[in-house]
Amino acid sequence: MATLSVKPGQRFTLPDWHTNSHLISADAERQRSASHQVRQEARALRNETNNQTKWDEHDNRTRLAERISSVNRWKETLDKCLADIDVEIDALAKVKEAAERALQAKNLPLDVSIECLTLRESRRAIDVVRDPVEEELHKEVKVIDKAKRELQQRVNEAFEQLCLLQEARQQLSCDHRHKMEALEIDRVCLSLNVSSPNISFKVNPTRVPDGSTALDEWEQNSQRNKEHAEAEMKASAELREATLLAIAQTNNELEAQRVAAEFALRKRIRDLERAYDELKWQEQNTLEEIAEMEEDIRRLEEDLRRKTQDLKVAHTRLETRTYRPNMERCRDQVQYGLTDEVHQLEGTIRALRQKLAESQDALDALYRQLHRIQTDTGYKANSLVLDNKCMDSRRKLVVPAEKFVPEVDAFNRTTNPALSLLKNGQLELA
């Protein structure tokens, strides 16, 4: 008998089938509704982001344009400052050159006074003194030298001011160059759009670069550079006026000072002659004292030799008595007496040696003093020669230089007999 085969598995009921169909339809409706909601939100987001992006890009383009305008205004300000500072540098350089020429022109009137001062620089050792003659000679050149110092100071100040101006110009130029570079960069940024060929993603583009400054700092830096340049230009203008005034000033009061200098020079020559005579007298007395001191030293040395021989005798007696046998080596009165004699002689010898050393020191001091006296005598004679030559040279102050003929060859001949004797004495000392 044949049998009906049955498909294995779960069998659903008809209500289950209907329920499943309703569930599928409901899920489809929900998914379509959710999809519609997402599409609406996406469209709204696109509209919102497109508007936001356009406005952001527009705002940033406006900011870039305003920044370019601000930087450009500062660039123009710096351009004017650079032009002004270039004009001031040129003007100050010309005034500085004029001051240098005026300074050079002051050399000729100083020749005679400088010649006297140079001659007196040949004085030696203690005679190189700041005496009234030197003071008067310095006063003589003071009138002209004051102008030279003033002009030299102005030249130095002009040089320093030129350096400051160049430094300020360098700061302006550097700031100007940086602004030019910033303008170029911002103009490139302003020209960029989505169609530009060189746009791309960058690594961490929102980072803050090292060395970044705030907007206030940027503004203050440019303002500071401008104010610094203006201050240096103002100082330069004041310095130019002061320098031109210093160049214009002249003052010649040499005649009265020439009389005072020659009076002091004549007085100094008389003082040197008196000092020379005093040194010759001191030399003679010192030689006599040296002779007496050498005789006393000879006598001290003789006494020291005798005391040394006496000490040898006492030492020998003491040493010889150490060879006495056994109990005979007693410390008797002879032993004590010899010991006391040794101590006394040693003290005497020490005293004599000390006094001999003191005498030798005194003799050495006398010889040093004699050498000093003789040396100083030579210095005085040399100073007399130089000061007399100064007196002869000063005739050029009242006699035209082309007509001046020296009356004395101060190194070989002299018309002053007393001075000739001084020079001969100096040669003998040498």
GROMACS .gro file of C-alpha atoms in nm:
model
  430
    1MET     CA    1   0.000   0.000   0.000
    2ALA     CA    2   0.148   0.337  -0.109
    3THR     CA    3   0.229   0.611   0.161
    4LEU     CA    4   0.231   1.009   0.131
    5SER     CA    5   0.569   1.165   0.202
    6VAL     CA    6   0.572   1.471   0.436
    7LYS     CA    7   0.840   1.752   0.412
    8PRO     CA    8   1.026   1.756   0.734
    9GLY     CA    9   1.049   2.087   0.934
   10GLN     CA   10   0.834   2.328   1.121
   11ARG     CA   11   0.491   2.398   0.995
   12PHE     CA   12   0.346   2.752   1.043
   13THR     CA   13  -0.019   2.830   1.081
   14LEU     CA   14  -0.210   3.064   0.851
   15PRO     CA   15  -0.235   3.339   1.114
   16ASP     CA   16   0.145   3.326   1.145
   17TRP     CA   17   0.170   3.380   0.772
   18HIS     CA   18  -0.059   3.682   0.783
   19THR     CA   19   0.125   3.824   1.081
   20ASN     CA   20   0.459   3.793   0.902
   21SER     CA   21   0.326   3.979   0.598
   22HIS     CA   22   0.198   4.264   0.817
   23LEU     CA   23   0.536   4.286   0.996
   24ILE     CA   24   0.727   4.314   0.668
   25SER     CA   25   0.498   4.591   0.544
   26ALA     CA   26   0.526   4.780   0.872
   27ASP     CA   27   0.909   4.751   0.874
   28ALA     CA   28   0.922   4.876   0.515
   29GLU     CA   29   0.710   5.177   0.609
   30ARG     CA   30   0.934   5.258   0.906
   31GLN     CA   31   1.253   5.224   0.701
   32ARG     CA   32   1.114   5.451   0.427
   33SER     CA   33   1.010   5.704   0.690
   34ALA     CA   34   1.356   5.692   0.855
   35SER     CA   35   1.524   5.724   0.516
   36HIS     CA   36   1.306   6.023   0.431
   37GLN     CA   37   1.399   6.184   0.764
   38VAL     CA   38   1.773   6.128   0.700
   39ARG     CA   39   1.737   6.274   0.349
   40GLN     CA   40   1.566   6.582   0.483
   41GLU     CA   41   1.829   6.627   0.752
   42ALA     CA   42   2.109   6.575   0.497
   43ARG     CA   43   1.958   6.840   0.268
   44ALA     CA   44   1.926   7.081   0.560
   45LEU     CA   45   2.284   7.008   0.668
   46ARG     CA   46   2.411   7.063   0.313
   47ASN     CA   47   2.232   7.393   0.290
   48GLU     CA   48   2.352   7.500   0.635
   49THR     CA   49   2.715   7.393   0.581
   50ASN     CA   50   2.726   7.541   0.232
   51ASN     CA   51   2.605   7.873   0.367
   52GLN     CA   52   2.841   7.854   0.665
   53THR     CA   53   3.137   7.766   0.442
   54LYS     CA   54   3.059   8.047   0.200
   55TRP     CA   55   3.023   8.299   0.479
   56ASP     CA   56   3.338   8.174   0.655
   57GLU     CA   57   3.533   8.196   0.330
   58HIS     CA   58   3.386   8.541   0.263
   59ASP     CA   59   3.469   8.661   0.615
   60ASN     CA   60   3.823   8.532   0.589
   61ARG     CA   61   3.871   8.691   0.249
   62THR     CA   62   3.748   9.016   0.403
   63ARG     CA   63   3.986   8.971   0.694
   64LEU     CA   64   4.272   8.898   0.454
   65ALA     CA   65   4.188   9.209   0.254
   66GLU     CA   66   4.172   9.419   0.570
   67ARG     CA   67   4.500   9.268   0.692
   68ILE     CA   68   4.663   9.342   0.357
   69SER     CA   69   4.537   9.699   0.381
   70SER     CA   70   4.669   9.735   0.738
   71VAL     CA   71   5.010   9.590   0.652
   72ASN     CA   72   5.025   9.804   0.341
   73ARG     CA   73   4.957  10.120   0.546
   74TRP     CA   74   5.245  10.031   0.776
   75LYS     CA   75   5.463   9.958   0.474
   76GLU     CA   76   5.390  10.306   0.337
   77THR     CA   77   5.466  10.457   0.678
   78LEU     CA   78   5.794  10.269   0.688
   79ASP     CA   79   5.871  10.381   0.332
   80LYS     CA   80   5.840  10.743   0.443
   81CYS     CA   81   6.050  10.680   0.756
   82LEU     CA   82   6.318  10.514   0.547
   83ALA     CA   83   6.327  10.808   0.306
   84ASP     CA   84   6.345  11.057   0.595
   85ILE     CA   85   6.618  10.868   0.773
   86ASP     CA   86   6.822  10.841   0.452
   87VAL     CA   87   6.803  11.220   0.415
   88GLU     CA   88   6.908  11.268   0.777
   89ILE     CA   89   7.198  11.024   0.745
   90ASP     CA   90   7.325  11.212   0.440
   91ALA     CA   91   7.291  11.550   0.614
   92LEU     CA   92   7.468  11.430   0.930
   93ALA     CA   93   7.748  11.271   0.729
   94LYS     CA   94   7.811  11.602   0.552
   95VAL     CA   95   7.821  11.791   0.885
   96LYS     CA   96   8.056  11.530   1.025
   97GLU     CA   97   8.291  11.578   0.728
   98ALA     CA   98   8.280  11.955   0.783
   99ALA     CA   99   8.369  11.905   1.152
  100GLU     CA  100   8.660  11.678   1.056
  101ARG     CA  101   8.793  11.941   0.815
  102ALA     CA  102   8.763  12.210   1.085
  103LEU     CA  103   8.940  11.981   1.330
  104GLN     CA  104   9.225  11.928   1.086
  105ALA     CA  105   9.256  12.304   1.030
  106LYS     CA  106   9.323  12.359   1.403
  107ASN     CA  107   9.657  12.175   1.392
  108LEU     CA  108   9.874  12.455   1.251
  109PRO     CA  109   9.827  12.714   1.532
  110LEU     CA  110   9.933  12.454   1.787
  111ASP     CA  111  10.272  12.380   1.630
  112VAL     CA  112  10.485  12.613   1.842
  113SER     CA  113  10.330  12.515   2.173
  114ILE     CA  114  10.341  12.146   2.084
  115GLU     CA  115  10.708  12.186   1.987
  116CYS     CA  116  10.787  12.325   2.332
  117LEU     CA  117  10.591  12.051   2.504
  118THR     CA  118  10.765  11.790   2.289
  119LEU     CA  119  11.108  11.931   2.372
  120ARG     CA  120  11.030  11.918   2.741
  121GLU     CA  121  10.922  11.556   2.705
  122SER     CA  122  11.296  11.483   2.665
  123ARG     CA  123  11.346  11.565   3.031
  124ARG     CA  124  11.446  11.263   3.233
  125ALA     CA  125  11.333  11.095   3.552
  126ILE     CA  126  11.238  11.336   3.833
  127ASP     CA  127  11.266  11.639   3.607
  128VAL     CA  128  10.962  11.514   3.418
  129VAL     CA  129  10.737  11.720   3.645
  130ARG     CA  130  10.408  11.893   3.595
  131ASP     CA  131  10.570  12.231   3.672
  132PRO     CA  132  10.424  12.579   3.614
  133VAL     CA  133  10.593  12.593   3.274
  134GLU     CA  134  10.410  12.285   3.157
  135GLU     CA  135  10.085  12.412   3.306
  136GLU     CA  136  10.126  12.746   3.127
  137LEU     CA  137  10.210  12.572   2.801
  138HIS     CA  138   9.900  12.358   2.835
  139LYS     CA  139   9.696  12.669   2.908
  140GLU     CA  140   9.847  12.825   2.598
  141VAL     CA  141   9.712  12.548   2.381
  142LYS     CA  142   9.389  12.524   2.581
  143VAL     CA  143   9.204  12.786   2.377
  144ILE     CA  144   9.268  12.606   2.050
  145ASP     CA  145   9.274  12.264   2.207
  146LYS     CA  146   8.935  12.327   2.363
  147ALA     CA  147   8.797  12.386   2.016
  148LYS     CA  148   8.970  12.069   1.897
  149ARG     CA  149   8.827  11.867   2.183
  150GLU     CA  150   8.484  12.011   2.117
  151LEU     CA  151   8.510  11.932   1.748
  152GLN     CA  152   8.649  11.586   1.819
  153GLN     CA  153   8.364  11.524   2.058
  154ARG     CA  154   8.117  11.639   1.795
  155VAL     CA  155   8.281  11.414   1.536
  156ASN     CA  156   8.263  11.120   1.777
  157GLU     CA  157   7.902  11.200   1.862
  158ALA     CA  158   7.821  11.231   1.492
  159PHE     CA  159   7.984  10.895   1.428
  160GLU     CA  160   7.792  10.736   1.714
  161GLN     CA  161   7.471  10.902   1.597
  162LEU     CA  162   7.532  10.776   1.243
  163CYS     CA  163   7.569  10.429   1.389
  164LEU     CA  164   7.243  10.472   1.578
  165LEU     CA  165   7.072  10.602   1.265
  166GLN     CA  166   7.206  10.308   1.067
  167GLU     CA  167   7.084  10.074   1.339
  168ALA     CA  168   6.739  10.237   1.335
  169ARG     CA  169   6.739  10.220   0.956
  170GLN     CA  170   6.833   9.854   0.972
  171GLN     CA  171   6.539   9.788   1.203
  172LEU     CA  172   6.307   9.982   0.973
  173SER     CA  173   6.445   9.805   0.668
  174CYS     CA  174   6.407   9.465   0.833
  175ASP     CA  175   6.050   9.547   0.940
  176HIS     CA  176   5.975   9.682   0.590
  177ARG     CA  177   6.116   9.368   0.429
  178HIS     CA  178   5.912   9.146   0.658
  179LYS     CA  179   5.597   9.339   0.576
  180MET     CA  180   5.666   9.305   0.205
  181GLU     CA  181   5.701   8.931   0.251
  182ALA     CA  182   5.385   8.920   0.462
  183LEU     CA  183   5.197   9.119   0.196
  184GLU     CA  184   5.310   8.878  -0.074
  185ILE     CA  185   5.204   8.579   0.133
  186ASP     CA  186   4.864   8.726   0.225
  187ARG     CA  187   4.799   8.828  -0.137
  188VAL     CA  188   4.875   8.472  -0.244
  189CYS     CA  189   4.635   8.347   0.025
  190LEU     CA  190   4.370   8.593  -0.094
  191SER     CA  191   4.405   8.466  -0.450
  192LEU     CA  192   4.353   8.099  -0.353
  193ASN     CA  193   4.021   7.926  -0.430
  194VAL     CA  194   3.895   7.572  -0.480
  195SER     CA  195   4.016   7.579  -0.839
  196SER     CA  196   4.372   7.674  -0.748
  197PRO     CA  197   4.616   7.403  -0.860
  198ASN     CA  198   4.845   7.419  -0.554
  199ILE     CA  199   4.596   7.351  -0.273
  200SER     CA  200   4.632   7.034  -0.067
  201PHE     CA  201   4.590   6.889   0.279
  202LYS     CA  202   4.862   6.989   0.527
  203VAL     CA  203   4.984   6.824   0.842
  204ASN     CA  204   4.841   7.001   1.148
  205PRO     CA  205   4.765   7.331   0.972
  206THR     CA  206   4.595   7.478   1.281
  207ARG     CA  207   4.912   7.465   1.490
  208VAL     CA  208   5.054   7.788   1.634
  209PRO     CA  209   5.402   7.835   1.477
  210ASP     CA  210   5.697   7.898   1.704
  211GLY     CA  211   5.767   8.267   1.748
  212SER     CA  212   5.409   8.373   1.681
  213THR     CA  213   5.310   8.708   1.829
  214ALA     CA  214   4.982   8.871   1.925
  215LEU     CA  215   4.832   9.142   1.708
  216ASP     CA  216   4.905   9.403   1.975
  217GLU     CA  217   5.269   9.298   1.986
  218TRP     CA  218   5.291   9.324   1.607
  219GLU     CA  219   5.143   9.673   1.615
  220GLN     CA  220   5.366   9.779   1.906
  221ASN     CA  221   5.678   9.649   1.731
  222SER     CA  222   5.615   9.857   1.419
  223GLN     CA  223   5.519  10.160   1.628
  224ARG     CA  224   5.832  10.115   1.839
  225ASN     CA  225   6.055  10.096   1.531
  226LYS     CA  226   5.892  10.410   1.389
  227GLU     CA  227   5.920  10.604   1.716
  228HIS     CA  228   6.280  10.491   1.762
  229ALA     CA  229   6.371  10.612   1.413
  230GLU     CA  230   6.195  10.944   1.471
  231ALA     CA  231   6.374  10.990   1.805
  232GLU     CA  232   6.714  10.920   1.646
  233MET     CA  233   6.636  11.163   1.361
  234LYS     CA  234   6.541  11.431   1.614
  235ALA     CA  235   6.863  11.370   1.810
  236SER     CA  236   7.057  11.384   1.483
  237ALA     CA  237   6.903  11.717   1.387
  238GLU     CA  238   6.993  11.863   1.729
  239LEU     CA  239   7.345  11.727   1.698
  240ARG     CA  240   7.384  11.884   1.352
  241GLU     CA  241   7.289  12.223   1.491
  242ALA     CA  242   7.529  12.188   1.785
  243THR     CA  243   7.810  12.074   1.556
  244LEU     CA  244   7.760  12.362   1.315
  245LEU     CA  245   7.766  12.602   1.612
  246ALA     CA  246   8.089  12.445   1.742
  247ILE     CA  247   8.249  12.475   1.397
  248ALA     CA  248   8.151  12.842   1.381
  249GLN     CA  249   8.304  12.926   1.723
  250THR     CA  250   8.657  13.068   1.726
  251ASN     CA  251   8.850  13.215   2.012
  252ASN     CA  252   9.208  13.334   2.005
  253GLU     CA  253   9.362  13.454   2.333
  254LEU     CA  254   9.716  13.325   2.276
  255GLU     CA  255   9.907  13.653   2.327
  256ALA     CA  256   9.839  13.692   2.700
  257GLN     CA  257   9.906  13.322   2.757
  258ARG     CA  258  10.231  13.344   2.558
  259VAL     CA  259  10.362  13.612   2.798
  260ALA     CA  260  10.260  13.402   3.099
  261ALA     CA  261  10.425  13.090   2.957
  262GLU     CA  262  10.753  13.270   2.885
  263PHE     CA  263  10.756  13.426   3.232
  264ALA     CA  264  10.712  13.079   3.387
  265LEU     CA  265  10.983  12.938   3.159
  266ARG     CA  266  11.237  13.206   3.262
  267LYS     CA  267  11.158  13.144   3.629
  268ARG     CA  268  11.199  12.770   3.579
  269ILE     CA  269  11.543  12.822   3.424
  270ARG     CA  270  11.653  13.025   3.728
  271ASP     CA  271  11.521  12.751   3.961
  272LEU     CA  272  11.711  12.485   3.765
  273GLU     CA  273  12.036  12.680   3.793
  274ARG     CA  274  11.994  12.712   4.171
  275ALA     CA  275  11.909  12.340   4.200
  276TYR     CA  276  12.217  12.251   3.997
  277ASP     CA  277  12.442  12.449   4.234
  278GLU     CA  278  12.278  12.285   4.537
  279LEU     CA  279  12.336  11.936   4.393
  280LYS     CA  280  12.705  12.004   4.334
  281TRP     CA  281  12.742  12.110   4.699
  282GLN     CA  282  12.556  11.797   4.817
  283GLU     CA  283  12.783  11.581   4.601
  284GLN     CA  284  13.094  11.714   4.770
  285ASN     CA  285  12.958  11.656   5.121
  286THR     CA  286  12.844  11.305   5.033
  287LEU     CA  287  13.188  11.211   4.904
  288GLU     CA  288  13.341  11.323   5.236
  289GLU     CA  289  13.089  11.116   5.435
  290ILE     CA  290  13.162  10.810   5.219
  291ALA     CA  291  13.533  10.836   5.297
  292GLU     CA  292  13.464  10.848   5.674
  293MET     CA  293  13.218  10.557   5.656
  294GLU     CA  294  13.467  10.338   5.466
  295GLU     CA  295  13.727  10.400   5.736
  296ASP     CA  296  13.480  10.300   6.011
  297ILE     CA  297  13.389   9.984   5.822
  298ARG     CA  298  13.755   9.891   5.794
  299ARG     CA  299  13.791   9.925   6.172
  300LEU     CA  300  13.476   9.719   6.236
  301GLU     CA  301  13.607   9.440   6.012
  302GLU     CA  302  13.938   9.440   6.200
  303ASP     CA  303  13.760   9.413   6.538
  304LEU     CA  304  13.542   9.133   6.400
  305ARG     CA  305  13.849   8.937   6.289
  306ARG     CA  306  14.005   8.973   6.634
  307LYS     CA  307  13.685   8.861   6.809
  308THR     CA  308  13.663   8.563   6.575
  309GLN     CA  309  14.014   8.454   6.673
  310ASP     CA  310  13.925   8.489   7.043
  311LEU     CA  311  13.617   8.272   6.987
  312LYS     CA  312  13.831   8.007   6.818
  313VAL     CA  313  14.057   7.998   7.124
  314ALA     CA  314  13.759   7.957   7.360
  315HIS     CA  315  13.608   7.684   7.140
  316THR     CA  316  13.940   7.499   7.129
  317ARG     CA  317  13.979   7.515   7.508
  318LEU     CA  318  13.631   7.378   7.563
  319GLU     CA  319  13.675   7.102   7.307
  320THR     CA  320  14.019   7.005   7.443
  321ARG     CA  321  13.886   6.980   7.802
  322THR     CA  322  13.628   6.723   7.688
  323TYR     CA  323  13.914   6.474   7.664
  324ARG     CA  324  13.980   6.478   8.040
  325PRO     CA  325  13.953   6.124   8.186
  326ASN     CA  326  13.661   5.992   8.389
  327MET     CA  327  13.582   6.197   8.698
  328GLU     CA  328  13.815   6.474   8.584
  329ARG     CA  329  13.551   6.582   8.333
  330CYS     CA  330  13.377   6.788   8.598
  331ARG     CA  331  13.196   7.118   8.529
  332ASP     CA  332  13.437   7.335   8.720
  333GLN     CA  333  13.471   7.713   8.725
  334VAL     CA  334  13.694   7.697   8.421
  335GLN     CA  335  13.418   7.518   8.227
  336TYR     CA  336  13.162   7.779   8.331
  337GLY     CA  337  13.398   8.062   8.256
  338LEU     CA  338  13.486   7.932   7.910
  339THR     CA  339  13.118   7.877   7.834
  340ASP     CA  340  13.033   8.230   7.942
  341GLU     CA  341  13.324   8.359   7.735
  342VAL     CA  342  13.193   8.174   7.426
  343HIS     CA  343  12.846   8.317   7.474
  344GLN     CA  344  12.985   8.664   7.532
  345LEU     CA  345  13.207   8.643   7.223
  346GLU     CA  346  12.923   8.508   7.010
  347GLY     CA  347  12.702   8.796   7.121
  348THR     CA  348  12.983   9.043   7.054
  349ILE     CA  349  13.043   8.897   6.708
  350ARG     CA  350  12.670   8.913   6.632
  351ALA     CA  351  12.659   9.274   6.742
  352LEU     CA  352  12.968   9.357   6.537
  353ARG     CA  353  12.832   9.178   6.233
  354GLN     CA  354  12.500   9.354   6.271
  355LYS     CA  355  12.670   9.688   6.303
  356LEU     CA  356  12.897   9.603   6.008
  357ALA     CA  357  12.592   9.513   5.801
  358GLU     CA  358  12.428   9.837   5.906
  359SER     CA  359  12.743  10.025   5.814
  360GLN     CA  360  12.761   9.849   5.478
  361ASP     CA  361  12.393   9.933   5.421
  362ALA     CA  362  12.464  10.292   5.516
  363LEU     CA  363  12.764  10.299   5.280
  364ASP     CA  364  12.557  10.147   5.001
  365ALA     CA  365  12.288  10.404   5.069
  366LEU     CA  366  12.553  10.679   5.050
  367TYR     CA  367  12.677  10.545   4.717
  368ARG     CA  368  12.320  10.521   4.592
  369GLN     CA  369  12.259  10.874   4.710
  370LEU     CA  370  12.580  10.989   4.539
  371HIS     CA  371  12.471  10.819   4.219
  372ARG     CA  372  12.129  10.977   4.257
  373ILE     CA  373  12.285  11.321   4.311
  374GLN     CA  374  12.515  11.284   4.013
  375THR     CA  375  12.228  11.148   3.800
  376ASP     CA  376  11.999  11.430   3.907
  377THR     CA  377  12.274  11.680   3.828
  378GLY     CA  378  12.278  11.543   3.475
  379TYR     CA  379  11.898  11.566   3.462
  380LYS     CA  380  11.911  11.930   3.568
  381ALA     CA  381  12.174  12.014   3.306
  382ASN     CA  382  11.966  11.838   3.042
  383SER     CA  383  11.654  12.027   3.151
  384LEU     CA  384  11.840  12.358   3.131
  385VAL     CA  385  11.945  12.281   2.774
  386LEU     CA  386  11.586  12.190   2.679
  387ASP     CA  387  11.424  12.492   2.846
  388ASN     CA  388  11.672  12.730   2.684
  389LYS     CA  389  11.591  12.573   2.349
  390CYS     CA  390  11.222  12.626   2.427
  391MET     CA  391  11.293  12.995   2.488
  392ASP     CA  392  11.467  13.012   2.150
  393SER     CA  393  11.185  12.824   1.974
  394ARG     CA  394  10.921  13.054   2.115
  395ARG     CA  395  11.063  13.339   1.907
  396LYS     CA  396  10.857  13.188   1.624
  397LEU     CA  397  10.548  13.322   1.800
  398VAL     CA  398  10.658  13.681   1.731
  399VAL     CA  399  10.884  13.623   1.427
  400PRO     CA  400  10.735  13.481   1.105
  401ALA     CA  401  10.832  13.118   1.061
  402GLU     CA  402  10.997  13.179   0.724
  403LYS     CA  403  11.223  13.449   0.878
  404PHE     CA  404  11.304  13.258   1.196
  405VAL     CA  405  11.669  13.151   1.238
  406PRO     CA  406  11.760  12.976   1.566
  407GLU     CA  407  12.028  13.153   1.763
  408VAL     CA  408  12.136  12.839   1.945
  409ASP     CA  409  12.207  12.483   1.844
  410ALA     CA  410  12.098  12.335   2.173
  411PHE     CA  411  12.265  12.000   2.114
  412ASN     CA  412  12.609  12.117   2.000
  413ARG     CA  413  12.658  12.490   2.072
  414THR     CA  414  12.517  12.754   2.303
  415THR     CA  415  12.555  13.130   2.334
  416ASN     CA  416  12.514  13.104   2.713
  417PRO     CA  417  12.857  13.045   2.881
  418ALA     CA  418  12.701  12.922   3.204
  419LEU     CA  419  12.494  12.668   3.012
  420SER     CA  420  12.806  12.545   2.833
  421LEU     CA  421  12.968  12.475   3.168
  422LEU     CA  422  12.658  12.282   3.279
  423LYS     CA  423  12.671  12.069   2.964
  424ASN     CA  424  13.039  11.996   3.013
  425GLY     CA  425  12.969  11.890   3.370
  426GLN     CA  426  12.692  11.662   3.248
  427LEU     CA  427  12.932  11.496   3.004
  428GLU     CA  428  13.188  11.444   3.282
  429LEU     CA  429  12.924  11.276   3.500
  430ALA     CA  430  12.825  11.052   3.212
   0.00000   0.00000   0.00000
